[in-house]
PDB file of C-alpha atoms in Angstrom:
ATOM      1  CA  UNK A  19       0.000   0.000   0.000  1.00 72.00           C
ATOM      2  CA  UNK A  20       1.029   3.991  -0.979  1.00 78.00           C
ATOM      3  CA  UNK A  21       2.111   5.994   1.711  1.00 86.00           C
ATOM      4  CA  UNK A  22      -0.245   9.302   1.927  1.00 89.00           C
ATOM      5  CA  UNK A  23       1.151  12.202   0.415  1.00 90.00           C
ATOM      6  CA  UNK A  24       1.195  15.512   1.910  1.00 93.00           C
ATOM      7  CA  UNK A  25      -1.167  17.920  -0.111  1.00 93.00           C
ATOM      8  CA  UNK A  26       1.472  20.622   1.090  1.00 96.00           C
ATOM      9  CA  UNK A  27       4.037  18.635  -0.522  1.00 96.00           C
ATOM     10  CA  UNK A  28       2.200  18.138  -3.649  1.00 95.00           C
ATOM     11  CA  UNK A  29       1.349  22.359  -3.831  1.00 97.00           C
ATOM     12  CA  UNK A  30       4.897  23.032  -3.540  1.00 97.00           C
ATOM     13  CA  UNK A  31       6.155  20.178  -6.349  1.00 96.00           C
ATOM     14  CA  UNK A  32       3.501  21.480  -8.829  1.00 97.00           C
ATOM     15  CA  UNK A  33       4.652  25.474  -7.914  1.00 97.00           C
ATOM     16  CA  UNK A  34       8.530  24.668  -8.682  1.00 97.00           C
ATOM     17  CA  UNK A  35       7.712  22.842 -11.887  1.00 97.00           C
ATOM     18  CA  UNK A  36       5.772  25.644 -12.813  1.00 96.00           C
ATOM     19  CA  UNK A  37       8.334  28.147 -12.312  1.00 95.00           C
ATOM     20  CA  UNK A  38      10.617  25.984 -14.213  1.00 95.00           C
ATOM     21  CA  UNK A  39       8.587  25.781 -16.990  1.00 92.00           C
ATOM     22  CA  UNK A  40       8.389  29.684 -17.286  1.00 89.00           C
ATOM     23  CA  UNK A  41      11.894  30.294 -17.267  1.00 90.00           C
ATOM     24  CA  UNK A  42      13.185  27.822 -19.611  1.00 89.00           C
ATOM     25  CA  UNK A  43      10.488  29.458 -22.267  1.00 83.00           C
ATOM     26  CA  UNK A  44      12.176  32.687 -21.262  1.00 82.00           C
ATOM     27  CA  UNK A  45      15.483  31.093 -21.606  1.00 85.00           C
ATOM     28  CA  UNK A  46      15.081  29.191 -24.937  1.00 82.00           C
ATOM     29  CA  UNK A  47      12.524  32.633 -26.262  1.00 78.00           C
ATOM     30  CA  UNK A  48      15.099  32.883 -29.515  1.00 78.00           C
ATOM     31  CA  UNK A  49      14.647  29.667 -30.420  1.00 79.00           C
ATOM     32  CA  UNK A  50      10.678  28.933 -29.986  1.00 73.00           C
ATOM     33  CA  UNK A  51      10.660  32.027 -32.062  1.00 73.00           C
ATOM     34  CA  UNK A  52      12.751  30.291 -34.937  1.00 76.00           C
ATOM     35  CA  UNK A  53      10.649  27.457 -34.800  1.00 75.00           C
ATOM     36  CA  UNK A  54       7.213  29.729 -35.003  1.00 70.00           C
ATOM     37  CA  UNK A  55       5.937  27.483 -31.569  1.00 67.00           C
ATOM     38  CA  UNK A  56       5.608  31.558 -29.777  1.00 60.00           C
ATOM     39  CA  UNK A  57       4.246  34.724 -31.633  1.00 61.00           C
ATOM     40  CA  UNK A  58       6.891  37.378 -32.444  1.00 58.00           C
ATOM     41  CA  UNK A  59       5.903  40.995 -31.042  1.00 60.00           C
ATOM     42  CA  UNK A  60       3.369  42.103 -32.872  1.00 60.00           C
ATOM     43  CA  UNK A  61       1.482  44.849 -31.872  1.00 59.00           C
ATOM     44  CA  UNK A  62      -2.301  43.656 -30.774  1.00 59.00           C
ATOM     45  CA  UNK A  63      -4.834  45.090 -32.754  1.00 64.00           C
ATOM     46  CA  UNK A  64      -6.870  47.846 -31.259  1.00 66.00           C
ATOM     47  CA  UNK A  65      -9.933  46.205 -30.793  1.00 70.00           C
ATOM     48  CA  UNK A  66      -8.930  43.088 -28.953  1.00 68.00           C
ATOM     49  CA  UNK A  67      -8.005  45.772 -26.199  1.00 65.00           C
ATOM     50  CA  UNK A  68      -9.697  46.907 -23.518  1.00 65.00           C
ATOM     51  CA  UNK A  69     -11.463  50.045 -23.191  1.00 63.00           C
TER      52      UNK A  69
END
């Protein structure tokens, strides 16, 4: 039988992994680009704004 896991424990696992996945887009950025997996910087058009 599984020991129980700690919810806390299971928060804090899914929080670093999370983080980790945000820099390493930041940190590979120039190549996603290449690859056309992220959108470049366009500029948004006007209406999709908020007023």
């Amino acid at each position: 039988m599984a020991a129980p896991t700690d919810p806390h424990l299971v928060y804090a696992v899914i929080a670093l992994l999370l983080v980790f996945g945000i820099l390493q887009v930041d940190i590979h950025r120039d190549a996603l680009l290449k690859l056309g997996v992220m959108i470049g910087h366009e500029q948004l058009d006007s209406r999709f704004l908020g007023p």
